[in-house]
Amino acid sequence: MRQAKGSDDSHLNQERNSEPLLNDSRQRQRPEVNIFWFRRDLRLKDNHGLSKALRGSYPVVPLFVFDRNILDSCAPDDGRVSFIHEQISQIKEELKSWGGDLKVHYGTAEQAIKELQQEFDVKHLICNRDYEPYALTRDLAIKRLCEEHNIGFHQFKDQVIFEMDEIVKDDGKPYVVYTPYSKKWLKALETNPLTEYPVEKHKANLPPGDLGAMPTLEYMGFKPSAHRVLPYDYSPVMAQNYQGQRNFPGLTKGTSKLSPHLRFGSVSVRQIVRALLPIEDITLLKELIWREFFMQILWHFPHTVTKSFKPQYDRISWRNDPKEFEAWKNGQTGYPLVDAGMRELNTTGYMHNRVRMLVASFLCKHLLIDWRWGEAYFAEKLLDYECSSNVGNWQWAAGSGVDAAPYFRIFNPMTQVDKFDKQKTYIKRWVPECDLPRYTKPVVEHKMARTRCLETYKAALNEVV
Ligand code: FAD
C-alpha cells in the first residue's frame, strides 16, 4: 500500500513538473490581472462587481462561461441561450470598442479559470452574487478552487435591492408574509442610496489584446430560437398606467416585460427603482418587491424548491394523470383561457401573470396534478424562469407556500374570462377555434373538479369535510 501511494505521488509530481504550458508561462512572467466573471448581470451599465473590479489595482480580464452543467440539459432552440448569446456578443463588441475584450469559455467555470491561469497571474476573481441553489453550489466550489490557488474571491450585491437577511423581522426571523415584508422593504429603501456603479469611465483598466473568439450557437449545439425576449418598458407612462392595465392579458403593452431582463441582468434593478421612485402609483414597484420577497424565501428556506413550505400539503394525494398533464401542456384542456395561456407559453416563452395564476391553479386544483410538475414545465419553457419566483408562485397557486392562496379559493376558469378577457381579445389570439364546435371538450367538468379538489385537500390537511 505504502509503496503504491509513494509511486502515485511521484507520478503526480512528474506530471506537474512536465507540464510544458505551465512552465513556459511561468518563465515568461504571466501578467498580473483580476478576473471579472459575468453570470446573471449581462450588462456594462451600472454593474456593481464590474465597476468595483475596474477600480482595483490590477487590469481586469472579463470572462463569461457558457456553462455546460446548465446548457447540456437545454433544448437546442432554447430562447434563453439565444438571448444570452446575443447579450454576450454585444458586450464583447462594446468592450472591444473600448480597447478591451471578453474571454468567452464553453465548458465549466473551473476549466475557464484554470485556462486563464495558464496565461495570467490571476490575483482576484470578482463577480456579483447569485442566490439560486445551483449557483450557490457552483460558487462554493469556485471559492475553494480560488483558495487552493491563492486567488482572492469577492462577490457583490447586484441583482436585488435587498438580499438574503437584509429585510427581516425585528426579532431577526424571516418574513413569510408579503405585506409586512414589503412595508419594511419600502422603509429601508428610504435610506438606501441606490448607488450607480459606472463601468465605462473605468475602461482604462481593461487590458488591451485579443481574448479569443466567441463560440457560435451552432458550435454549442444550439440554433437561433423563435422565442424572443421583448424590450422592456418602465417609463413613467407605463408605471402610472400599470395598475389599471396589468390584469388584462389582451393588452400587449399592459405590463413592463422586465422579467427576462431582470433574470439575466440586462437591466439594473437599481436603475429601475431610481426611475420608479418619483412615480406616485407604486404598484409596479410593489411587484419588484414580490420578486425579492420570493428570493429571500428561497434563501431562508432552500428546501421549498422540492418540498411544500407548509409540510401538510405534501400529504395531498395528487392524481397526476399523464394524459391530462399532456392536455394542459399543449393548451388542449377545453377551457379557452387556460389553453390560451399554455399556447402563449409554448409559442413565445412568455405568459401573462394573470393567466399564469389561472393555469397553475387549474393544474393543481382542477386536475390535482402536483405543483412540482407544473413548476418543472414552466422552468423548461419560460424565458424569465427564475427558481425563486417560479417555486414561490407555484406554491402560492397550490396553496402550499408562504402567504399562499387558501386551498378553498379555486379560480373558476369561465368567470376569469368575464373578469379579465371579456372581449376574448387574448383568447382569440391563441385559441382562434374557441367558439367552433370542433373546439376540445373540457378535460374535466368544473363543478365536479371543484368538489373533488376540496375533498382531496381537506383529507390531506385533516380538515372536516
Ligand atoms: P410586470 O407585471 O410588469 O411586473 C414587473 C416585475 O415584477 C416582473 O418583471 C417581475 O420581476 C416582478 N413580478 C411581478 N409579479 C411577480 C410575482 N408574482 N412574483 C415575483 N415577481 C413578480 N416571474 C419570473 O420572473 N420568473 C418566473 O419563473 C415566474 N414564474 C411564475 C409562475 C407562476 C405560476 C406565476 C403565477 C407567476 C410567475 N412569475 C414568474 C411572476 C410573474 O408572472 C412574472 O414576473 C410576470 O408575468 C413577468 O411579466 P412582466 O415583466 O411584464 O411583469
mmCIF file with all atom_site columns, N, CA and C in Angstrom, residues 31-88:
data_model
loop_
_atom_site.group_PDB
_atom_site.id
_atom_site.type_symbol
_atom_site.label_atom_id
_atom_site.label_alt_id
_atom_site.label_comp_id
_atom_site.label_asym_id
_atom_site.label_entity_id
_atom_site.label_seq_id
_atom_site.pdbx_PDB_ins_code
_atom_site.Cartn_x
_atom_site.Cartn_y
_atom_site.Cartn_z
_atom_site.occupancy
_atom_site.B_iso_or_equiv
_atom_site.pdbx_formal_charge
_atom_site.auth_seq_id
_atom_site.auth_comp_id
_atom_site.auth_asym_id
_atom_site.auth_atom_id
_atom_site.pdbx_PDB_model_num
ATOM 1   N N  . PRO A 1 31 ? 1.232   38.102 -16.956 1.00 0.00 ? 31 PRO A N  1
ATOM 2   C CA . PRO A 1 31 ? 0.782   39.406 -16.442 1.00 0.00 ? 31 PRO A CA 1
ATOM 3   C C  . PRO A 1 31 ? -0.182  39.233 -15.262 1.00 0.00 ? 31 PRO A C  1
ATOM 4   N N  . GLU A 1 32 ? -0.058  40.104 -14.284 1.00 0.00 ? 32 GLU A N  1
ATOM 5   C CA . GLU A 1 32 ? -0.952  40.046 -13.103 1.00 0.00 ? 32 GLU A CA 1
ATOM 6   C C  . GLU A 1 32 ? -2.291  40.683 -13.461 1.00 0.00 ? 32 GLU A C  1
ATOM 7   N N  . VAL A 1 33 ? -3.361  39.959 -13.218 1.00 0.00 ? 33 VAL A N  1
ATOM 8   C CA . VAL A 1 33 ? -4.695  40.501 -13.538 1.00 0.00 ? 33 VAL A CA 1
ATOM 9   C C  . VAL A 1 33 ? -5.719  40.099 -12.475 1.00 0.00 ? 33 VAL A C  1
ATOM 10  N N  . ASN A 1 34 ? -6.851  40.764 -12.507 1.00 0.00 ? 34 ASN A N  1
ATOM 11  C CA . ASN A 1 34 ? -8.055  40.296 -11.824 1.00 0.00 ? 34 ASN A CA 1
ATOM 12  C C  . ASN A 1 34 ? -9.015  39.806 -12.906 1.00 0.00 ? 34 ASN A C  1
ATOM 13  N N  . ILE A 1 35 ? -9.886  38.875 -12.521 1.00 0.00 ? 35 ILE A N  1
ATOM 14  C CA . ILE A 1 35 ? -10.909 38.418 -13.475 1.00 0.00 ? 35 ILE A CA 1
ATOM 15  C C  . ILE A 1 35 ? -12.258 38.934 -12.995 1.00 0.00 ? 35 ILE A C  1
ATOM 16  N N  . PHE A 1 36 ? -13.052 39.482 -13.914 1.00 0.00 ? 36 PHE A N  1
ATOM 17  C CA . PHE A 1 36 ? -14.460 39.720 -13.583 1.00 0.00 ? 36 PHE A CA 1
ATOM 18  C C  . PHE A 1 36 ? -15.293 38.710 -14.351 1.00 0.00 ? 36 PHE A C  1
ATOM 19  N N  . TRP A 1 37 ? -16.113 37.978 -13.616 1.00 0.00 ? 37 TRP A N  1
ATOM 20  C CA . TRP A 1 37 ? -16.886 36.871 -14.195 1.00 0.00 ? 37 TRP A CA 1
ATOM 21  C C  . TRP A 1 37 ? -18.360 37.288 -14.295 1.00 0.00 ? 37 TRP A C  1
ATOM 22  N N  . PHE A 1 38 ? -18.845 37.487 -15.543 1.00 0.00 ? 38 PHE A N  1
ATOM 23  C CA . PHE A 1 38 ? -20.269 37.796 -15.766 1.00 0.00 ? 38 PHE A CA 1
ATOM 24  C C  . PHE A 1 38 ? -21.093 36.536 -15.559 1.00 0.00 ? 38 PHE A C  1
ATOM 25  N N  . ARG A 1 39 ? -22.252 36.645 -14.914 1.00 0.00 ? 39 ARG A N  1
ATOM 26  C CA . ARG A 1 39 ? -23.144 35.493 -14.771 1.00 0.00 ? 39 ARG A CA 1
ATOM 27  C C  . ARG A 1 39 ? -24.556 35.932 -15.117 1.00 0.00 ? 39 ARG A C  1
ATOM 28  N N  . ARG A 1 40 ? -25.295 36.456 -14.121 1.00 0.00 ? 40 ARG A N  1
ATOM 29  C CA . ARG A 1 40 ? -26.632 36.952 -14.479 1.00 0.00 ? 40 ARG A CA 1
ATOM 30  C C  . ARG A 1 40 ? -26.666 38.464 -14.295 1.00 0.00 ? 40 ARG A C  1
ATOM 31  N N  . ASP A 1 41 ? -25.685 39.114 -14.895 1.00 0.00 ? 41 ASP A N  1
ATOM 32  C CA . ASP A 1 41 ? -25.538 40.563 -14.825 1.00 0.00 ? 41 ASP A CA 1
ATOM 33  C C  . ASP A 1 41 ? -25.004 41.018 -16.178 1.00 0.00 ? 41 ASP A C  1
ATOM 34  N N  . LEU A 1 42 ? -25.744 40.640 -17.247 1.00 0.00 ? 42 LEU A N  1
ATOM 35  C CA . LEU A 1 42 ? -25.210 40.774 -18.596 1.00 0.00 ? 42 LEU A CA 1
ATOM 36  C C  . LEU A 1 42 ? -25.376 42.199 -19.126 1.00 0.00 ? 42 LEU A C  1
ATOM 37  N N  . ARG A 1 43 ? -24.619 43.100 -18.544 1.00 0.00 ? 43 ARG A N  1
ATOM 38  C CA . ARG A 1 43 ? -24.678 44.498 -18.996 1.00 0.00 ? 43 ARG A CA 1
ATOM 39  C C  . ARG A 1 43 ? -23.390 45.216 -18.588 1.00 0.00 ? 43 ARG A C  1
ATOM 40  N N  . LEU A 1 44 ? -23.145 46.333 -19.266 1.00 0.00 ? 44 LEU A N  1
ATOM 41  C CA . LEU A 1 44 ? -21.965 47.135 -18.954 1.00 0.00 ? 44 LEU A CA 1
ATOM 42  C C  . LEU A 1 44 ? -22.361 48.437 -18.267 1.00 0.00 ? 44 LEU A C  1
ATOM 43  N N  . LYS A 1 45 ? -23.641 48.604 -18.016 1.00 0.00 ? 45 LYS A N  1
ATOM 44  C CA . LYS A 1 45 ? -24.106 49.833 -17.367 1.00 0.00 ? 45 LYS A CA 1
ATOM 45  C C  . LYS A 1 45 ? -24.502 49.516 -15.929 1.00 0.00 ? 45 LYS A C  1
ATOM 46  N N  . ASP A 1 46 ? -24.033 50.319 -14.998 1.00 0.00 ? 46 ASP A N  1
ATOM 47  C CA . ASP A 1 46 ? -24.443 50.165 -13.597 1.00 0.00 ? 46 ASP A CA 1
ATOM 48  C C  . ASP A 1 46 ? -24.293 48.710 -13.129 1.00 0.00 ? 46 ASP A C  1
ATOM 49  N N  . ASN A 1 47 ? -23.064 48.195 -13.254 1.00 0.00 ? 47 ASN A N  1
ATOM 50  C CA . ASN A 1 47 ? -22.780 46.818 -12.843 1.00 0.00 ? 47 ASN A CA 1
ATOM 51  C C  . ASN A 1 47 ? -21.838 46.875 -11.634 1.00 0.00 ? 47 ASN A C  1
ATOM 52  N N  . HIS A 1 48 ? -22.353 46.485 -10.484 1.00 0.00 ? 48 HIS A N  1
ATOM 53  C CA . HIS A 1 48 ? -21.629 46.687 -9.232  1.00 0.00 ? 48 HIS A CA 1
ATOM 54  C C  . HIS A 1 48 ? -20.248 46.008 -9.226  1.00 0.00 ? 48 HIS A C  1
ATOM 55  N N  . GLY A 1 49 ? -20.252 44.687 -9.441  1.00 0.00 ? 49 GLY A N  1
ATOM 56  C CA . GLY A 1 49 ? -18.992 43.932 -9.354  1.00 0.00 ? 49 GLY A CA 1
ATOM 57  C C  . GLY A 1 49 ? -17.974 44.382 -10.387 1.00 0.00 ? 49 GLY A C  1
ATOM 58  N N  . LEU A 1 50 ? -18.456 44.614 -11.610 1.00 0.00 ? 50 LEU A N  1
ATOM 59  C CA . LEU A 1 50 ? -17.538 45.012 -12.689 1.00 0.00 ? 50 LEU A CA 1
ATOM 60  C C  . LEU A 1 50 ? -16.936 46.384 -12.393 1.00 0.00 ? 50 LEU A C  1
ATOM 61  N N  . SER A 1 51 ? -17.783 47.283 -11.904 1.00 0.00 ? 51 SER A N  1
ATOM 62  C CA . SER A 1 51 ? -17.290 48.624 -11.571 1.00 0.00 ? 51 SER A CA 1
ATOM 63  C C  . SER A 1 51 ? -16.219 48.538 -10.478 1.00 0.00 ? 51 SER A C  1
ATOM 64  N N  . LYS A 1 52 ? -16.490 47.725 -9.447  1.00 0.00 ? 52 LYS A N  1
ATOM 65  C CA . LYS A 1 52 ? -15.513 47.582 -8.347  1.00 0.00 ? 52 LYS A CA 1
ATOM 66  C C  . LYS A 1 52 ? -14.226 46.948 -8.882  1.00 0.00 ? 52 LYS A C  1
ATOM 67  N N  . ALA A 1 53 ? -14.372 45.939 -9.744  1.00 0.00 ? 53 ALA A N  1
ATOM 68  C CA . ALA A 1 53 ? -13.190 45.259 -10.285 1.00 0.00 ? 53 ALA A CA 1
ATOM 69  C C  . ALA A 1 53 ? -12.322 46.256 -11.051 1.00 0.00 ? 53 ALA A C  1
ATOM 70  N N  . LEU A 1 54 ? -12.977 47.074 -11.876 1.00 0.00 ? 54 LEU A N  1
ATOM 71  C CA . LEU A 1 54 ? -12.215 48.012 -12.712 1.00 0.00 ? 54 LEU A CA 1
ATOM 72  C C  . LEU A 1 54 ? -11.542 49.107 -11.889 1.00 0.00 ? 54 LEU A C  1
ATOM 73  N N  . ARG A 1 55 ? -12.025 49.305 -10.694 1.00 0.00 ? 55 ARG A N  1
ATOM 74  C CA . ARG A 1 55 ? -11.385 50.319 -9.831  1.00 0.00 ? 55 ARG A CA 1
ATOM 75  C C  . ARG A 1 55 ? -10.269 49.720 -8.990  1.00 0.00 ? 55 ARG A C  1
ATOM 76  N N  . GLY A 1 56 ? -10.016 48.392 -9.165  1.00 0.00 ? 56 GLY A N  1
ATOM 77  C CA . GLY A 1 56 ? -8.977  47.717 -8.388  1.00 0.00 ? 56 GLY A CA 1
ATOM 78  C C  . GLY A 1 56 ? -7.576  47.985 -8.926  1.00 0.00 ? 56 GLY A C  1
ATOM 79  N N  . SER A 1 57 ? -6.582  47.317 -8.316  1.00 0.00 ? 57 SER A N  1
ATOM 80  C CA . SER A 1 57 ? -5.192  47.637 -8.661  1.00 0.00 ? 57 SER A CA 1
ATOM 81  C C  . SER A 1 57 ? -4.646  46.863 -9.853  1.00 0.00 ? 57 SER A C  1
ATOM 82  N N  . TYR A 1 58 ? -5.386  45.886 -10.342 1.00 0.00 ? 58 TYR A N  1
ATOM 83  C CA . TYR A 1 58 ? -4.869  45.103 -11.477 1.00 0.00 ? 58 TYR A CA 1
ATOM 84  C C  . TYR A 1 58 ? -5.779  45.268 -12.683 1.00 0.00 ? 58 TYR A C  1
ATOM 85  N N  . PRO A 1 59 ? -5.225  45.110 -13.880 1.00 0.00 ? 59 PRO A N  1
ATOM 86  C CA . PRO A 1 59 ? -6.087  45.112 -15.071 1.00 0.00 ? 59 PRO A CA 1
ATOM 87  C C  . PRO A 1 59 ? -7.122  43.996 -14.967 1.00 0.00 ? 59 PRO A C  1
ATOM 88  N N  . VAL A 1 60 ? -8.265  44.216 -15.585 1.00 0.00 ? 60 VAL A N  1
ATOM 89  C CA . VAL A 1 60 ? -9.383  43.272 -15.412 1.00 0.00 ? 60 VAL A CA 1
ATOM 90  C C  . VAL A 1 60 ? -9.674  42.513 -16.704 1.00 0.00 ? 60 VAL A C  1
ATOM 91  N N  . VAL A 1 61 ? -9.588  41.196 -16.611 1.00 0.00 ? 61 VAL A N  1
ATOM 92  C CA . VAL A 1 61 ? -9.966  40.337 -17.740 1.00 0.00 ? 61 VAL A CA 1
ATOM 93  C C  . VAL A 1 61 ? -11.424 39.928 -17.536 1.00 0.00 ? 61 VAL A C  1
ATOM 94  N N  . PRO A 1 62 ? -12.332 40.408 -18.383 1.00 0.00 ? 62 PRO A N  1
ATOM 95  C CA . PRO A 1 62 ? -13.740 39.994 -18.230 1.00 0.00 ? 62 PRO A CA 1
ATOM 96  C C  . PRO A 1 62 ? -13.953 38.595 -18.816 1.00 0.00 ? 62 PRO A C  1
ATOM 97  N N  . LEU A 1 63 ? -14.786 37.827 -18.147 1.00 0.00 ? 63 LEU A N  1
ATOM 98  C CA . LEU A 1 63 ? -14.987 36.424 -18.524 1.00 0.00 ? 63 LEU A CA 1
ATOM 99  C C  . LEU A 1 63 ? -16.480 36.098 -18.545 1.00 0.00 ? 63 LEU A C  1
ATOM 100 N N  . PHE A 1 64 ? -16.909 35.322 -19.535 1.00 0.00 ? 64 PHE A N  1
ATOM 101 C CA . PHE A 1 64 ? -18.240 34.708 -19.473 1.00 0.00 ? 64 PHE A CA 1
ATOM 102 C C  . PHE A 1 64 ? -18.090 33.226 -19.785 1.00 0.00 ? 64 PHE A C  1
ATOM 103 N N  . VAL A 1 65 ? -18.842 32.409 -19.061 1.00 0.00 ? 65 VAL A N  1
ATOM 104 C CA . VAL A 1 65 ? -18.777 30.963 -19.272 1.00 0.00 ? 65 VAL A CA 1
ATOM 105 C C  . VAL A 1 65 ? -20.129 30.456 -19.754 1.00 0.00 ? 65 VAL A C  1
ATOM 106 N N  . PHE A 1 66 ? -20.163 29.866 -20.933 1.00 0.00 ? 66 PHE A N  1
ATOM 107 C CA . PHE A 1 66 ? -21.350 29.104 -21.342 1.00 0.00 ? 66 PHE A CA 1
ATOM 108 C C  . PHE A 1 66 ? -21.238 27.770 -20.617 1.00 0.00 ? 66 PHE A C  1
ATOM 109 N N  . ASP A 1 67 ? -21.990 27.653 -19.533 1.00 0.00 ? 67 ASP A N  1
ATOM 110 C CA . ASP A 1 67 ? -21.792 26.583 -18.552 1.00 0.00 ? 67 ASP A CA 1
ATOM 111 C C  . ASP A 1 67 ? -22.468 25.286 -19.015 1.00 0.00 ? 67 ASP A C  1
ATOM 112 N N  . ARG A 1 68 ? -21.660 24.295 -19.319 1.00 0.00 ? 68 ARG A N  1
ATOM 113 C CA . ARG A 1 68 ? -22.233 23.036 -19.836 1.00 0.00 ? 68 ARG A CA 1
ATOM 114 C C  . ARG A 1 68 ? -23.061 22.309 -18.785 1.00 0.00 ? 68 ARG A C  1
ATOM 115 N N  . ASN A 1 69 ? -22.803 22.584 -17.515 1.00 0.00 ? 69 ASN A N  1
ATOM 116 C CA . ASN A 1 69 ? -23.636 21.952 -16.477 1.00 0.00 ? 69 ASN A CA 1
ATOM 117 C C  . ASN A 1 69 ? -25.097 22.378 -16.630 1.00 0.00 ? 69 ASN A C  1
ATOM 118 N N  . ILE A 1 70 ? -25.303 23.578 -17.175 1.00 0.00 ? 70 ILE A N  1
ATOM 119 C CA . ILE A 1 70 ? -26.669 24.060 -17.399 1.00 0.00 ? 70 ILE A CA 1
ATOM 120 C C  . ILE A 1 70 ? -27.095 23.752 -18.838 1.00 0.00 ? 70 ILE A C  1
ATOM 121 N N  . LEU A 1 71 ? -26.214 24.088 -19.790 1.00 0.00 ? 71 LEU A N  1
ATOM 122 C CA . LEU A 1 71 ? -26.601 24.020 -21.206 1.00 0.00 ? 71 LEU A CA 1
ATOM 123 C C  . LEU A 1 71 ? -26.897 22.603 -21.687 1.00 0.00 ? 71 LEU A C  1
ATOM 124 N N  . ASP A 1 72 ? -26.219 21.625 -21.106 1.00 0.00 ? 72 ASP A N  1
ATOM 125 C CA . ASP A 1 72 ? -26.380 20.260 -21.619 1.00 0.00 ? 72 ASP A CA 1
ATOM 126 C C  . ASP A 1 72 ? -27.801 19.729 -21.453 1.00 0.00 ? 72 ASP A C  1
ATOM 127 N N  . SER A 1 73 ? -28.587 20.344 -20.563 1.00 0.00 ? 73 SER A N  1
ATOM 128 C CA . SER A 1 73 ? -29.963 19.864 -20.414 1.00 0.00 ? 73 SER A CA 1
ATOM 129 C C  . SER A 1 73 ? -30.980 20.796 -21.094 1.00 0.00 ? 73 SER A C  1
ATOM 130 N N  . CYS A 1 74 ? -30.503 21.767 -21.876 1.00 0.00 ? 74 CYS A N  1
ATOM 131 C CA . CYS A 1 74 ? -31.440 22.686 -22.549 1.00 0.00 ? 74 CYS A CA 1
ATOM 132 C C  . CYS A 1 74 ? -31.770 22.178 -23.956 1.00 0.00 ? 74 CYS A C  1
ATOM 133 N N  . ALA A 1 75 ? -32.984 22.515 -24.427 1.00 0.00 ? 75 ALA A N  1
ATOM 134 C CA . ALA A 1 75 ? -33.383 22.135 -25.794 1.00 0.00 ? 75 ALA A CA 1
ATOM 135 C C  . ALA A 1 75 ? -32.549 22.938 -26.802 1.00 0.00 ? 75 ALA A C  1
ATOM 136 N N  . PRO A 1 76 ? -32.309 22.383 -28.013 1.00 0.00 ? 76 PRO A N  1
ATOM 137 C CA . PRO A 1 76 ? -31.451 23.066 -28.989 1.00 0.00 ? 76 PRO A CA 1
ATOM 138 C C  . PRO A 1 76 ? -31.956 24.448 -29.391 1.00 0.00 ? 76 PRO A C  1
ATOM 139 N N  . ASP A 1 77 ? -33.288 24.672 -29.275 1.00 0.00 ? 77 ASP A N  1
ATOM 140 C CA . ASP A 1 77 ? -33.791 26.004 -29.668 1.00 0.00 ? 77 ASP A CA 1
ATOM 141 C C  . ASP A 1 77 ? -34.205 26.825 -28.440 1.00 0.00 ? 77 ASP A C  1
ATOM 142 N N  . ASP A 1 78 ? -33.541 26.582 -27.312 1.00 0.00 ? 78 ASP A N  1
ATOM 143 C CA . ASP A 1 78 ? -33.876 27.308 -26.079 1.00 0.00 ? 78 ASP A CA 1
ATOM 144 C C  . ASP A 1 78 ? -33.666 28.818 -26.271 1.00 0.00 ? 78 ASP A C  1
ATOM 145 N N  . GLY A 1 79 ? -34.730 29.573 -26.065 1.00 0.00 ? 79 GLY A N  1
ATOM 146 C CA . GLY A 1 79 ? -34.679 31.019 -26.285 1.00 0.00 ? 79 GLY A CA 1
ATOM 147 C C  . GLY A 1 79 ? -33.746 31.737 -25.329 1.00 0.00 ? 79 GLY A C  1
ATOM 148 N N  . ARG A 1 80 ? -33.544 31.158 -24.158 1.00 0.00 ? 80 ARG A N  1
ATOM 149 C CA . ARG A 1 80 ? -32.670 31.814 -23.183 1.00 0.00 ? 80 ARG A CA 1
ATOM 150 C C  . ARG A 1 80 ? -31.224 31.775 -23.651 1.00 0.00 ? 80 ARG A C  1
ATOM 151 N N  . VAL A 1 81 ? -30.850 30.657 -24.287 1.00 0.00 ? 81 VAL A N  1
ATOM 152 C CA . VAL A 1 81 ? -29.466 30.541 -24.765 1.00 0.00 ? 81 VAL A CA 1
ATOM 153 C C  . VAL A 1 81 ? -29.235 31.546 -25.893 1.00 0.00 ? 81 VAL A C  1
ATOM 154 N N  . SER A 1 82 ? -30.229 31.668 -26.797 1.00 0.00 ? 82 SER A N  1
ATOM 155 C CA . SER A 1 82 ? -30.110 32.667 -27.874 1.00 0.00 ? 82 SER A CA 1
ATOM 156 C C  . SER A 1 82 ? -29.958 34.070 -27.281 1.00 0.00 ? 82 SER A C  1
ATOM 157 N N  . PHE A 1 83 ? -30.786 34.364 -26.283 1.00 0.00 ? 83 PHE A N  1
ATOM 158 C CA . PHE A 1 83 ? -30.745 35.703 -25.683 1.00 0.00 ? 83 PHE A CA 1
ATOM 159 C C  . PHE A 1 83 ? -29.382 35.969 -25.029 1.00 0.00 ? 83 PHE A C  1
ATOM 160 N N  . ILE A 1 84 ? -28.906 34.985 -24.272 1.00 0.00 ? 84 ILE A N  1
ATOM 161 C CA . ILE A 1 84 ? -27.610 35.161 -23.607 1.00 0.00 ? 84 ILE A CA 1
ATOM 162 C C  . ILE A 1 84 ? -26.519 35.358 -24.676 1.00 0.00 ? 84 ILE A C  1
ATOM 163 N N  . HIS A 1 85 ? -26.594 34.563 -25.739 1.00 0.00 ? 85 HIS A N  1
ATOM 164 C CA . HIS A 1 85 ? -25.590 34.663 -26.796 1.00 0.00 ? 85 HIS A CA 1
ATOM 165 C C  . HIS A 1 85 ? -25.580 36.071 -27.399 1.00 0.00 ? 85 HIS A C  1
ATOM 166 N N  . GLU A 1 86 ? -26.785 36.607 -27.637 1.00 0.00 ? 86 GLU A N  1
ATOM 167 C CA . GLU A 1 86 ? -26.870 37.977 -28.185 1.00 0.00 ? 86 GLU A CA 1
ATOM 168 C C  . GLU A 1 86 ? -26.277 38.993 -27.218 1.00 0.00 ? 86 GLU A C  1
ATOM 169 N N  . GLN A 1 87 ? -26.640 38.851 -25.946 1.00 0.00 ? 87 GLN A N  1
ATOM 170 C CA . GLN A 1 87 ? -26.148 39.817 -24.956 1.00 0.00 ? 87 GLN A CA 1
ATOM 171 C C  . GLN A 1 87 ? -24.626 39.765 -24.863 1.00 0.00 ? 87 GLN A C  1
ATOM 172 N N  . ILE A 1 88 ? -24.098 38.530 -24.839 1.00 0.00 ? 88 ILE A N  1
ATOM 173 C CA . ILE A 1 88 ? -22.647 38.364 -24.693 1.00 0.00 ? 88 ILE A CA 1
ATOM 174 C C  . ILE A 1 88 ? -21.915 38.900 -25.927 1.00 0.00 ? 88 ILE A C  1
#
